[in-house]
C-alpha cells in the first residue's frame, strides 16, 4: 500500500512506531498531488513548503498522543475557510487575491493538534452548487471517472481524499456539500449538528445553515477529525457550549437493539434504481447486525427544497452585501461610488451567485417577505418537527445521500433546478439543524460509488458514528480506491 493511501489511524500507528516520519508521509502525498492533480484539479492553492515545514516540526516534537492526535498528518482545507497568510478565494473572482490575516478556529485547532496543512481545495463559488462547476477557476474531476463531477460544493476536498491527495479534509455543508461529494467520491463525509463546530473564520454563505464538516477515508478517521475541530468557541456566538465526547469511543461495532428509521418519503420516483437497491441492501445488513428497522414518515419532506431555496439565498444576499470593492477583495473603480459597486460585483460574482442574490433579495423585499421568507421559516419549523417526532421512535434515520451517482461534467450546468435536485435528500438535515453522515454502500454498474446517509438528532454524532462504523466493519466498500 502507498503511504498516500493510508487512513489517518493507520498513518498514526506507523508514525508512532517510528516506521515512517511525518516528512516521508507528507512528501509522499505531495508527490501524489504532483502526479494526479493535473487531472483531478482538487486544489486551488498548494502550500508544499508550509506542509513540509510543519512535517519537520512534527517529527522534531516528541510524541504527545493526548495533545497531538493529528501530529504529522497531511490535511486539506476547503477554500472557504480562512487560513492566515494563505489565499482564501471561496472559488470566486471577488476574493481571488484575498489573503486572510487570521486562521479560522477549525484551522487553528488542526494546527494545535499537530496537522500538516497541504493547501486549499476547490469549491463552488461561495459554496453554492453541487458539482464544483460553479468554481470561478475550474471544475474538479471525480477520481473514479474524470469525465464526471466529484459533487459539491466541497468537491475539491472529497476528490482530494478519494485520490490520495491528502489523508483527510475539511469541508462545509449548508445543504449537503459535505455528504453529497463524499457519496460521489466513495468516502465518508460528516455534517455535524448546527453549533457543534465553530464557524469563526468560515466565510458565510447562509448563516442559519452553514456548518463545517469532515471528509475522510473511513468512519474512524471522521471521528478523529471531528474530535479535533468540535467544541465551544467564544468567537462564534452560535457555537454550543457543551462538552465534546470522545467520538472514537462510540465505535464499538455493536448496534444490537438500536432502532433505524426508514423515511418513506425518501424512496421516490426519479431515484436511480441501483442507488435504491444499494441502500435497501444496507438496511438489510443493519438488520443482520441486530438493529430494528422501522418505517417512519417525514411528511414535510417535499417542502425542503423550496424552503431551502428561499432561506439560503435570502441569507446569502445579506452575507454577500459586504463584497463592495471598498474594504477588501476585488475593486474595480467606476465613475461613481455606485458604479464602483456595480462594476466590482458585476465582474466579481459568477452567474449562480448572482442568481442567488436576486432570489434572496426578492424573497426579502417589502411586500414579499411575508409570502416567501416568513412562510419558508414557518415550514422550516414543520420540517424540524418531523425529525423531532421521528427521533422519539428511532435512534437514526437512514436514506440515500443523493438520488444518483456522480453525473457528467456539463450535464446539469444549463438547468439550475436539476442541479438543485441533487441535494434533495440532504437539505432537510441542515434545515432541522441536526447531524448526518454519508458512508460508501456500493457501486453502480459504471463503477461509481453510492452513498448511504445516516441522520441523527441534534448532538447525536456519537449515535450516527456508531451505526456508520458497525456497517463499515461488516462491509469493504470503504477499502476500495479509485483507478486513478
Ligand atoms: N448544493 C446546495 C446549494 O447549492 C448546497 C450547498 C452547500 O451545502 N454549501 O446551495
GROMACS .gro file of C-alpha atoms and ligand atoms in nm:
model
  494
    1UNK     CA    1   0.000   0.000   0.000
    2UNK     CA    2   0.119   0.352  -0.081
    3UNK     CA    3   0.170   0.594   0.206
    4UNK     CA    4  -0.077   0.835   0.046
    5UNK     CA    5  -0.350   0.568   0.061
    6UNK     CA    6  -0.326   0.522   0.438
    7UNK     CA    7  -0.610   0.619   0.667
    8UNK     CA    8  -0.529   0.867   0.941
    9UNK     CA    9  -0.536   0.597   1.207
   10UNK     CA   10  -0.309   0.369   1.003
   11UNK     CA   11  -0.062   0.652   0.946
   12UNK     CA   12  -0.082   0.739   1.316
   13UNK     CA   13   0.023   0.383   1.411
   14UNK     CA   14   0.317   0.385   1.167
   15UNK     CA   15   0.430   0.731   1.280
   16UNK     CA   16   0.405   0.635   1.645
   17UNK     CA   17   0.601   0.316   1.589
   18UNK     CA   18   0.874   0.522   1.420
   19UNK     CA   19   0.831   0.322   1.098
   20UNK     CA   20   0.770   0.636   0.891
   21UNK     CA   21   0.836   1.004   0.952
   22UNK     CA   22   0.595   1.290   0.902
   23UNK     CA   23   0.828   1.429   0.635
   24UNK     CA   24   0.821   1.099   0.442
   25UNK     CA   25   0.444   1.081   0.465
   26UNK     CA   26   0.397   1.445   0.363
   27UNK     CA   27   0.642   1.411   0.074
   28UNK     CA   28   0.458   1.101  -0.049
   29UNK     CA   29   0.128   1.291  -0.052
   30UNK     CA   30   0.286   1.593  -0.224
   31UNK     CA   31   0.434   1.362  -0.490
   32UNK     CA   32   0.091   1.207  -0.535
   33UNK     CA   33  -0.064   1.552  -0.581
   34UNK     CA   34   0.200   1.638  -0.841
   35UNK     CA   35   0.124   1.310  -1.021
   36UNK     CA   36  -0.258   1.330  -1.035
   37UNK     CA   37  -0.379   1.682  -0.968
   38UNK     CA   38  -0.335   1.796  -1.328
   39UNK     CA   39  -0.623   1.558  -1.399
   40UNK     CA   40  -0.826   1.584  -1.078
   41UNK     CA   41  -0.776   1.955  -1.004
   42UNK     CA   42  -0.875   1.927  -0.642
   43UNK     CA   43  -0.658   2.215  -0.519
   44UNK     CA   44  -0.685   2.588  -0.580
   45UNK     CA   45  -0.375   2.665  -0.372
   46UNK     CA   46  -0.097   2.424  -0.276
   47UNK     CA   47   0.137   2.500   0.013
   48UNK     CA   48   0.403   2.228  -0.002
   49UNK     CA   49   0.672   2.437   0.170
   50UNK     CA   50   0.442   2.517   0.462
   51UNK     CA   51   0.342   2.150   0.478
   52UNK     CA   52   0.700   2.021   0.483
   53UNK     CA   53   0.795   2.275   0.747
   54UNK     CA   54   0.502   2.160   0.963
   55UNK     CA   55   0.603   1.797   0.899
   56UNK     CA   56   0.960   1.867   1.010
   57UNK     CA   57   0.825   2.034   1.323
   58UNK     CA   58   0.601   1.731   1.386
   59UNK     CA   59   0.899   1.499   1.356
   60UNK     CA   60   1.103   1.716   1.593
   61UNK     CA   61   0.836   1.722   1.866
   62UNK     CA   62   0.825   1.423   2.093
   63UNK     CA   63   0.510   1.218   2.064
   64UNK     CA   64   0.223   1.365   2.270
   65UNK     CA   65  -0.080   1.147   2.193
   66UNK     CA   66  -0.331   1.337   2.408
   67UNK     CA   67  -0.242   1.680   2.280
   68UNK     CA   68  -0.150   1.598   1.922
   69UNK     CA   69  -0.386   1.341   1.767
   70UNK     CA   70  -0.303   1.467   1.414
   71UNK     CA   71   0.073   1.505   1.464
   72UNK     CA   72   0.231   1.479   1.118
   73UNK     CA   73  -0.096   1.401   0.933
   74UNK     CA   74  -0.142   1.581   0.595
   75UNK     CA   75  -0.482   1.750   0.573
   76UNK     CA   76  -0.654   1.971   0.312
   77UNK     CA   77  -0.887   2.264   0.382
   78UNK     CA   78  -1.176   2.385   0.168
   79UNK     CA   79  -1.100   2.726   0.023
   80UNK     CA   80  -1.387   2.898   0.203
   81UNK     CA   81  -1.219   2.859   0.543
   82UNK     CA   82  -0.972   3.132   0.639
   83UNK     CA   83  -0.602   3.047   0.661
   84UNK     CA   84  -0.361   3.313   0.786
   85UNK     CA   85  -0.120   3.422   0.515
   86UNK     CA   86  -0.263   3.177   0.260
   87UNK     CA   87  -0.511   3.289  -0.008
   88UNK     CA   88  -0.876   3.208   0.062
   89UNK     CA   89  -1.081   3.261  -0.254
   90UNK     CA   90  -1.420   3.096  -0.194
   91UNK     CA   91  -1.385   2.984  -0.556
   92UNK     CA   92  -1.468   3.343  -0.654
   93UNK     CA   93  -1.303   3.616  -0.860
   94UNK     CA   94  -1.417   3.864  -0.599
   95UNK     CA   95  -1.180   3.710  -0.341
   96UNK     CA   96  -0.916   3.587  -0.586
   97UNK     CA   97  -0.641   3.790  -0.417
   98UNK     CA   98  -0.774   3.780  -0.062
   99UNK     CA   99  -0.521   3.669   0.200
  100UNK     CA  100  -0.680   3.643   0.545
  101UNK     CA  101  -0.488   3.791   0.837
  102UNK     CA  102  -0.609   3.514   1.071
  103UNK     CA  103  -0.685   3.143   1.091
  104UNK     CA  104  -1.038   3.010   1.126
  105UNK     CA  105  -1.084   2.838   1.462
  106UNK     CA  106  -1.106   2.498   1.289
  107UNK     CA  107  -0.771   2.559   1.118
  108UNK     CA  108  -0.615   2.675   1.445
  109UNK     CA  109  -0.745   2.353   1.604
  110UNK     CA  110  -0.598   2.137   1.325
  111UNK     CA  111  -0.263   2.307   1.374
  112UNK     CA  112  -0.280   2.275   1.752
  113UNK     CA  113  -0.344   1.903   1.701
  114UNK     CA  114  -0.024   1.876   1.500
  115UNK     CA  115  -0.172   1.853   1.149
  116UNK     CA  116   0.022   1.932   0.832
  117UNK     CA  117  -0.179   2.163   0.604
  118UNK     CA  118  -0.131   2.086   0.234
  119UNK     CA  119  -0.338   2.361   0.077
  120UNK     CA  120  -0.683   2.486  -0.014
  121UNK     CA  121  -0.934   2.283  -0.210
  122UNK     CA  122  -1.170   2.380  -0.488
  123UNK     CA  123  -1.531   2.473  -0.419
  124UNK     CA  124  -1.835   2.601  -0.599
  125UNK     CA  125  -1.831   2.980  -0.571
  126UNK     CA  126  -1.923   3.068  -0.211
  127UNK     CA  127  -2.024   2.700  -0.171
  128UNK     CA  128  -2.325   2.749  -0.398
  129UNK     CA  129  -2.352   2.434  -0.604
  130UNK     CA  130  -2.341   2.056  -0.614
  131UNK     CA  131  -2.060   1.984  -0.861
  132UNK     CA  132  -1.771   2.235  -0.822
  133UNK     CA  133  -1.856   2.351  -1.173
  134UNK     CA  134  -1.956   2.687  -1.022
  135UNK     CA  135  -1.595   2.748  -0.917
  136UNK     CA  136  -1.477   3.062  -1.095
  137UNK     CA  137  -1.146   2.890  -1.170
  138UNK     CA  138  -1.202   2.534  -1.298
  139UNK     CA  139  -1.415   2.230  -1.222
  140UNK     CA  140  -1.274   1.942  -1.017
  141UNK     CA  141  -1.291   1.594  -1.170
  142UNK     CA  142  -1.412   1.279  -0.999
  143UNK     CA  143  -1.119   1.040  -0.939
  144UNK     CA  144  -1.347   0.743  -1.017
  145UNK     CA  145  -1.423   0.882  -1.364
  146UNK     CA  146  -1.252   1.200  -1.475
  147UNK     CA  147  -1.543   1.287  -1.708
  148UNK     CA  148  -1.769   1.322  -1.405
  149UNK     CA  149  -1.815   1.574  -1.126
  150UNK     CA  150  -1.695   1.499  -0.772
  151UNK     CA  151  -2.012   1.656  -0.631
  152UNK     CA  152  -2.005   1.979  -0.441
  153UNK     CA  153  -1.964   2.223  -0.310
  154UNK     CA  154  -1.679   2.057  -0.114
  155UNK     CA  155  -1.585   1.862  -0.429
  156UNK     CA  156  -1.217   1.957  -0.411
  157UNK     CA  157  -1.188   1.818  -0.057
  158UNK     CA  158  -1.378   1.498  -0.145
  159UNK     CA  159  -1.178   1.434  -0.463
  160UNK     CA  160  -0.851   1.500  -0.276
  161UNK     CA  161  -0.937   1.245  -0.006
  162UNK     CA  162  -1.050   0.988  -0.264
  163UNK     CA  163  -0.746   1.033  -0.490
  164UNK     CA  164  -0.480   1.011  -0.217
  165UNK     CA  165  -0.406   1.385  -0.232
  166UNK     CA  166  -0.446   1.422   0.146
  167UNK     CA  167  -0.540   1.189   0.433
  168UNK     CA  168  -0.847   1.387   0.539
  169UNK     CA  169  -1.006   1.722   0.471
  170UNK     CA  170  -1.237   1.992   0.599
  171UNK     CA  171  -1.544   2.090   0.403
  172UNK     CA  172  -1.861   2.285   0.472
  173UNK     CA  173  -2.220   2.174   0.448
  174UNK     CA  174  -2.507   2.421   0.407
  175UNK     CA  175  -2.743   2.189   0.220
  176UNK     CA  176  -2.539   1.877   0.158
  177UNK     CA  177  -2.198   1.999   0.050
  178UNK     CA  178  -2.001   1.754   0.263
  179UNK     CA  179  -2.227   1.449   0.236
  180UNK     CA  180  -2.312   1.463  -0.136
  181UNK     CA  181  -1.948   1.491  -0.260
  182UNK     CA  182  -1.848   1.219  -0.011
  183UNK     CA  183  -2.113   0.995  -0.170
  184UNK     CA  184  -1.998   1.081  -0.524
  185UNK     CA  185  -1.632   1.012  -0.438
  186UNK     CA  186  -1.680   0.693  -0.234
  187UNK     CA  187  -1.562   0.833   0.100
  188UNK     CA  188  -1.705   0.931   0.440
  189UNK     CA  189  -1.848   1.281   0.496
  190UNK     CA  190  -1.988   1.403   0.827
  191UNK     CA  191  -2.201   1.713   0.877
  192UNK     CA  192  -2.212   1.790   1.249
  193UNK     CA  193  -2.504   1.945   1.435
  194UNK     CA  194  -2.552   2.321   1.388
  195UNK     CA  195  -2.334   2.478   1.657
  196UNK     CA  196  -2.116   2.173   1.720
  197UNK     CA  197  -1.817   2.320   1.532
  198UNK     CA  198  -1.703   2.682   1.539
  199UNK     CA  199  -1.760   2.887   1.226
  200UNK     CA  200  -1.527   3.168   1.322
  201UNK     CA  201  -1.326   3.228   1.004
  202UNK     CA  202  -1.566   3.034   0.784
  203UNK     CA  203  -1.676   3.276   0.513
  204UNK     CA  204  -2.054   3.291   0.543
  205UNK     CA  205  -2.299   3.166   0.281
  206UNK     CA  206  -2.625   3.103   0.473
  207UNK     CA  207  -2.566   3.163   0.840
  208UNK     CA  208  -2.856   2.962   0.984
  209UNK     CA  209  -2.746   2.654   0.785
  210UNK     CA  210  -2.366   2.660   0.741
  211UNK     CA  211  -2.160   2.408   0.934
  212UNK     CA  212  -1.801   2.286   0.898
  213UNK     CA  213  -1.772   1.912   0.838
  214UNK     CA  214  -1.507   1.648   0.775
  215UNK     CA  215  -1.420   1.424   0.480
  216UNK     CA  216  -1.227   1.104   0.544
  217UNK     CA  217  -1.148   0.755   0.414
  218UNK     CA  218  -1.330   0.577   0.692
  219UNK     CA  219  -1.555   0.633   0.991
  220UNK     CA  220  -1.271   0.615   1.245
  221UNK     CA  221  -1.089   0.898   1.067
  222UNK     CA  222  -1.409   1.105   1.060
  223UNK     CA  223  -1.445   1.056   1.436
  224UNK     CA  224  -1.081   1.158   1.493
  225UNK     CA  225  -1.116   1.473   1.283
  226UNK     CA  226  -1.446   1.570   1.445
  227UNK     CA  227  -1.294   1.529   1.793
  228UNK     CA  228  -1.025   1.779   1.694
  229UNK     CA  229  -1.248   2.051   1.546
  230UNK     CA  230  -1.562   2.023   1.764
  231UNK     CA  231  -1.626   2.233   2.071
  232UNK     CA  232  -1.728   2.570   2.202
  233UNK     CA  233  -1.564   2.884   2.070
  234UNK     CA  234  -1.631   3.218   2.237
  235UNK     CA  235  -1.567   3.380   1.899
  236UNK     CA  236  -1.873   3.215   1.742
  237UNK     CA  237  -2.191   3.305   1.927
  238UNK     CA  238  -2.375   3.015   1.759
  239UNK     CA  239  -2.129   2.754   1.885
  240UNK     CA  240  -2.268   2.530   2.157
  241UNK     CA  241  -2.110   2.527   2.499
  242UNK     CA  242  -2.144   2.154   2.558
  243UNK     CA  243  -1.859   1.909   2.622
  244UNK     CA  244  -1.713   1.716   2.327
  245UNK     CA  245  -1.740   1.340   2.375
  246UNK     CA  246  -1.462   1.107   2.266
  247UNK     CA  247  -1.615   1.021   1.929
  248UNK     CA  248  -1.382   0.726   1.870
  249UNK     CA  249  -1.519   0.563   2.186
  250UNK     CA  250  -1.855   0.532   2.005
  251UNK     CA  251  -1.701   0.294   1.754
  252UNK     CA  252  -1.790  -0.033   1.920
  253UNK     CA  253  -1.936  -0.219   1.625
  254UNK     CA  254  -2.237  -0.310   1.838
  255UNK     CA  255  -2.575  -0.181   1.724
  256UNK     CA  256  -2.793  -0.458   1.863
  257UNK     CA  257  -3.131  -0.327   1.968
  258UNK     CA  258  -3.085   0.012   1.802
  259UNK     CA  259  -3.381   0.144   1.606
  260UNK     CA  260  -3.320   0.254   1.248
  261UNK     CA  261  -3.591   0.463   1.079
  262UNK     CA  262  -3.656   0.443   0.706
  263UNK     CA  263  -3.844   0.752   0.585
  264UNK     CA  264  -4.100   0.654   0.326
  265UNK     CA  265  -4.077   0.997   0.158
  266UNK     CA  266  -3.713   0.932   0.060
  267UNK     CA  267  -3.781   0.640  -0.171
  268UNK     CA  268  -3.938   0.824  -0.459
  269UNK     CA  269  -3.967   0.815  -0.835
  270UNK     CA  270  -3.658   0.954  -1.005
  271UNK     CA  271  -3.410   0.784  -0.775
  272UNK     CA  272  -3.154   0.576  -0.964
  273UNK     CA  273  -3.258   0.210  -0.918
  274UNK     CA  274  -2.905   0.099  -0.825
  275UNK     CA  275  -2.894   0.362  -0.552
  276UNK     CA  276  -3.221   0.242  -0.404
  277UNK     CA  277  -3.109  -0.122  -0.427
  278UNK     CA  278  -2.778  -0.049  -0.252
  279UNK     CA  279  -2.950   0.144   0.028
  280UNK     CA  280  -3.210  -0.131   0.076
  281UNK     CA  281  -2.931  -0.390   0.090
  282UNK     CA  282  -2.754  -0.177   0.353
  283UNK     CA  283  -3.073  -0.169   0.559
  284UNK     CA  284  -3.078  -0.549   0.539
  285UNK     CA  285  -2.722  -0.557   0.670
  286UNK     CA  286  -2.807  -0.326   0.959
  287UNK     CA  287  -3.092  -0.565   1.045
  288UNK     CA  288  -2.845  -0.858   1.032
  289UNK     CA  289  -2.627  -0.668   1.278
  290UNK     CA  290  -2.917  -0.662   1.521
  291UNK     CA  291  -3.081  -0.326   1.452
  292UNK     CA  292  -3.455  -0.299   1.428
  293UNK     CA  293  -3.573  -0.139   1.102
  294UNK     CA  294  -3.881   0.081   1.144
  295UNK     CA  295  -4.069   0.275   0.879
  296UNK     CA  296  -4.107   0.641   0.970
  297UNK     CA  297  -4.267   0.939   0.799
  298UNK     CA  298  -4.120   1.284   0.745
  299UNK     CA  299  -4.433   1.433   0.589
  300UNK     CA  300  -4.297   1.779   0.502
  301UNK     CA  301  -4.003   1.643   0.301
  302UNK     CA  302  -4.145   1.777  -0.027
  303UNK     CA  303  -4.112   2.132   0.101
  304UNK     CA  304  -3.744   2.108   0.193
  305UNK     CA  305  -3.615   2.212  -0.150
  306UNK     CA  306  -3.837   2.522  -0.195
  307UNK     CA  307  -3.784   2.623   0.169
  308UNK     CA  308  -3.406   2.588   0.135
  309UNK     CA  309  -3.403   2.789  -0.188
  310UNK     CA  310  -3.579   3.076  -0.015
  311UNK     CA  311  -3.386   3.077   0.313
  312UNK     CA  312  -3.035   3.007   0.179
  313UNK     CA  313  -3.046   3.274  -0.095
  314UNK     CA  314  -3.209   3.526   0.144
  315UNK     CA  315  -2.924   3.483   0.390
  316UNK     CA  316  -2.668   3.478   0.109
  317UNK     CA  317  -2.797   3.806  -0.032
  318UNK     CA  318  -2.736   3.968   0.306
  319UNK     CA  319  -2.399   3.800   0.370
  320UNK     CA  320  -2.263   3.884   0.026
  321UNK     CA  321  -2.352   4.254   0.053
  322UNK     CA  322  -2.010   4.307   0.214
  323UNK     CA  323  -1.826   4.249  -0.117
  324UNK     CA  324  -1.847   4.607  -0.235
  325UNK     CA  325  -1.494   4.671  -0.358
  326UNK     CA  326  -1.426   4.908  -0.070
  327UNK     CA  327  -1.253   4.721   0.212
  328UNK     CA  328  -1.108   4.407   0.057
  329UNK     CA  329  -1.131   4.174  -0.238
  330UNK     CA  330  -1.176   4.278  -0.598
  331UNK     CA  331  -1.214   4.651  -0.658
  332UNK     CA  332  -1.299   4.792  -0.996
  333UNK     CA  333  -1.316   5.170  -0.976
  334UNK     CA  334  -1.612   5.316  -1.163
  335UNK     CA  335  -1.736   5.668  -1.237
  336UNK     CA  336  -1.906   5.699  -0.901
  337UNK     CA  337  -1.934   5.501  -0.578
  338UNK     CA  338  -2.244   5.327  -0.709
  339UNK     CA  339  -2.070   5.247  -1.034
  340UNK     CA  340  -1.776   5.104  -0.836
  341UNK     CA  341  -2.017   4.872  -0.657
  342UNK     CA  342  -2.177   4.770  -0.985
  343UNK     CA  343  -1.853   4.708  -1.167
  344UNK     CA  344  -1.696   4.520  -0.878
  345UNK     CA  345  -1.993   4.299  -0.807
  346UNK     CA  346  -2.089   4.261  -1.173
  347UNK     CA  347  -1.746   4.124  -1.264
  348UNK     CA  348  -1.654   3.966  -0.931
  349UNK     CA  349  -1.952   3.732  -0.893
  350UNK     CA  350  -2.037   3.442  -1.122
  351UNK     CA  351  -2.385   3.361  -1.259
  352UNK     CA  352  -2.501   3.124  -0.981
  353UNK     CA  353  -2.405   3.371  -0.708
  354UNK     CA  354  -2.590   3.648  -0.891
  355UNK     CA  355  -2.894   3.423  -0.928
  356UNK     CA  356  -2.897   3.357  -0.553
  357UNK     CA  357  -2.853   3.725  -0.467
  358UNK     CA  358  -3.151   3.811  -0.688
  359UNK     CA  359  -3.365   3.529  -0.548
  360UNK     CA  360  -3.279   3.625  -0.193
  361UNK     CA  361  -3.327   3.998  -0.240
  362UNK     CA  362  -3.667   3.932  -0.393
  363UNK     CA  363  -3.775   3.699  -0.112
  364UNK     CA  364  -3.676   3.960   0.148
  365UNK     CA  365  -3.822   4.264  -0.026
  366UNK     CA  366  -4.113   4.460   0.121
  367UNK     CA  367  -4.441   4.305   0.016
  368UNK     CA  368  -4.289   3.963  -0.049
  369UNK     CA  369  -4.122   3.899   0.285
  370UNK     CA  370  -4.434   3.750   0.446
  371UNK     CA  371  -4.529   3.545   0.145
  372UNK     CA  372  -4.185   3.394   0.089
  373UNK     CA  373  -3.926   3.434   0.361
  374UNK     CA  374  -4.154   3.424   0.663
  375UNK     CA  375  -4.358   3.140   0.517
  376UNK     CA  376  -4.040   2.945   0.447
  377UNK     CA  377  -3.930   2.991   0.810
  378UNK     CA  378  -4.263   2.853   0.930
  379UNK     CA  379  -4.237   2.547   0.706
  380UNK     CA  380  -3.879   2.501   0.824
  381UNK     CA  381  -4.020   2.460   1.175
  382UNK     CA  382  -4.256   2.191   1.045
  383UNK     CA  383  -3.963   2.006   0.884
  384UNK     CA  384  -3.774   2.018   1.213
  385UNK     CA  385  -4.087   1.890   1.388
  386UNK     CA  386  -4.096   1.589   1.152
  387UNK     CA  387  -3.748   1.490   1.270
  388UNK     CA  388  -3.830   1.557   1.637
  389UNK     CA  389  -4.119   1.312   1.610
  390UNK     CA  390  -3.913   1.055   1.418
  391UNK     CA  391  -3.637   1.062   1.680
  392UNK     CA  392  -3.892   0.985   1.950
  393UNK     CA  393  -3.930   0.648   1.778
  394UNK     CA  394  -3.587   0.574   1.635
  395UNK     CA  395  -3.217   0.637   1.706
  396UNK     CA  396  -3.119   0.724   1.348
  397UNK     CA  397  -3.290   0.778   1.013
  398UNK     CA  398  -3.130   0.611   0.709
  399UNK     CA  399  -3.176   0.709   0.343
  400UNK     CA  400  -2.975   0.760   0.024
  401UNK     CA  401  -2.736   1.057   0.034
  402UNK     CA  402  -2.811   1.157  -0.324
  403UNK     CA  403  -3.070   1.027  -0.572
  404UNK     CA  404  -2.800   0.945  -0.829
  405UNK     CA  405  -2.432   0.866  -0.854
  406UNK     CA  406  -2.189   1.123  -0.997
  407UNK     CA  407  -2.317   1.291  -1.314
  408UNK     CA  408  -2.115   1.405  -1.613
  409UNK     CA  409  -1.935   1.737  -1.619
  410UNK     CA  410  -2.164   1.979  -1.804
  411UNK     CA  411  -2.471   1.757  -1.773
  412UNK     CA  412  -2.663   1.987  -1.537
  413UNK     CA  413  -2.497   2.325  -1.579
  414UNK     CA  414  -2.770   2.460  -1.807
  415UNK     CA  415  -3.052   2.366  -1.571
  416UNK     CA  416  -3.019   2.501  -1.217
  417UNK     CA  417  -3.325   2.311  -1.095
  418UNK     CA  418  -3.174   1.976  -1.197
  419UNK     CA  419  -2.859   2.077  -1.010
  420UNK     CA  420  -3.061   2.175  -0.701
  421UNK     CA  421  -3.236   1.835  -0.703
  422UNK     CA  422  -2.903   1.666  -0.637
  423UNK     CA  423  -2.939   1.775  -0.271
  424UNK     CA  424  -3.299   1.672  -0.224
  425UNK     CA  425  -3.206   1.413   0.043
  426UNK     CA  426  -2.950   1.623   0.230
  427UNK     CA  427  -3.114   1.967   0.267
  428UNK     CA  428  -3.356   1.871   0.544
  429UNK     CA  429  -3.075   1.788   0.787
  430UNK     CA  430  -2.946   2.145   0.758
  431UNK     CA  431  -3.294   2.297   0.785
  432UNK     CA  432  -3.352   2.095   1.104
  433UNK     CA  433  -3.002   2.175   1.240
  434UNK     CA  434  -2.928   1.806   1.306
  435UNK     CA  435  -2.633   1.584   1.206
  436UNK     CA  436  -2.575   1.337   0.925
  437UNK     CA  437  -2.304   1.122   0.774
  438UNK     CA  438  -2.257   0.969   0.429
  439UNK     CA  439  -2.066   0.643   0.401
  440UNK     CA  440  -1.992   0.421   0.100
  441UNK     CA  441  -2.252   0.144   0.047
  442UNK     CA  442  -2.182   0.012  -0.302
  443UNK     CA  443  -2.118   0.091  -0.667
  444UNK     CA  444  -2.340   0.125  -0.971
  445UNK     CA  445  -2.291  -0.063  -1.298
  446UNK     CA  446  -2.048   0.206  -1.418
  447UNK     CA  447  -1.827   0.159  -1.113
  448UNK     CA  448  -1.939   0.484  -0.946
  449UNK     CA  449  -1.972   0.496  -0.567
  450UNK     CA  450  -2.308   0.510  -0.386
  451UNK     CA  451  -2.356   0.685  -0.052
  452UNK     CA  452  -2.565   0.579   0.247
  453UNK     CA  453  -2.689   0.865   0.463
  454UNK     CA  454  -2.735   0.817   0.837
  455UNK     CA  455  -2.909   1.109   1.007
  456UNK     CA  456  -2.917   1.166   1.382
  457UNK     CA  457  -3.075   1.411   1.625
  458UNK     CA  458  -2.904   1.730   1.744
  459UNK     CA  459  -2.574   1.635   1.909
  460UNK     CA  460  -2.631   1.274   1.803
  461UNK     CA  461  -2.290   1.244   1.633
  462UNK     CA  462  -2.195   0.958   1.863
  463UNK     CA  463  -2.500   0.757   1.762
  464UNK     CA  464  -2.456   0.826   1.392
  465UNK     CA  465  -2.087   0.731   1.405
  466UNK     CA  466  -2.169   0.413   1.595
  467UNK     CA  467  -2.415   0.292   1.330
  468UNK     CA  468  -2.184   0.400   1.047
  469UNK     CA  469  -1.890   0.216   1.198
  470UNK     CA  470  -2.084  -0.106   1.255
  471UNK     CA  471  -2.195  -0.105   0.890
  472UNK     CA  472  -1.844  -0.023   0.771
  473UNK     CA  473  -1.695  -0.311   0.970
  474UNK     CA  474  -1.938  -0.553   0.807
  475UNK     CA  475  -1.855  -0.436   0.451
  476UNK     CA  476  -1.548  -0.350   0.248
  477UNK     CA  477  -1.671  -0.064   0.027
  478UNK     CA  478  -1.454   0.185   0.214
  479UNK     CA  479  -1.137  -0.007   0.127
  480UNK     CA  480  -1.179   0.044  -0.249
  481UNK     CA  481  -0.966   0.311  -0.413
  482UNK     CA  482  -1.035   0.485  -0.743
  483UNK     CA  483  -0.844   0.366  -1.050
  484UNK     CA  484  -0.654   0.692  -1.093
  485LIG     N1  485  -2.598   2.238  -0.332
  485LIG     C1  486  -2.659   2.320  -0.232
  485LIG     C2  487  -2.655   2.464  -0.279
  485LIG     O1  488  -2.619   2.485  -0.388
  485LIG     C3  489  -2.588   2.306  -0.100
  485LIG     C4  490  -2.455   2.371  -0.100
  485LIG     C5  491  -2.384   2.360   0.031
  485LIG     O2  492  -2.416   2.275   0.114
  485LIG     N2  493  -2.290   2.451   0.051
  485LIG     O3  494  -2.687   2.556  -0.209
   0.00000   0.00000   0.00000
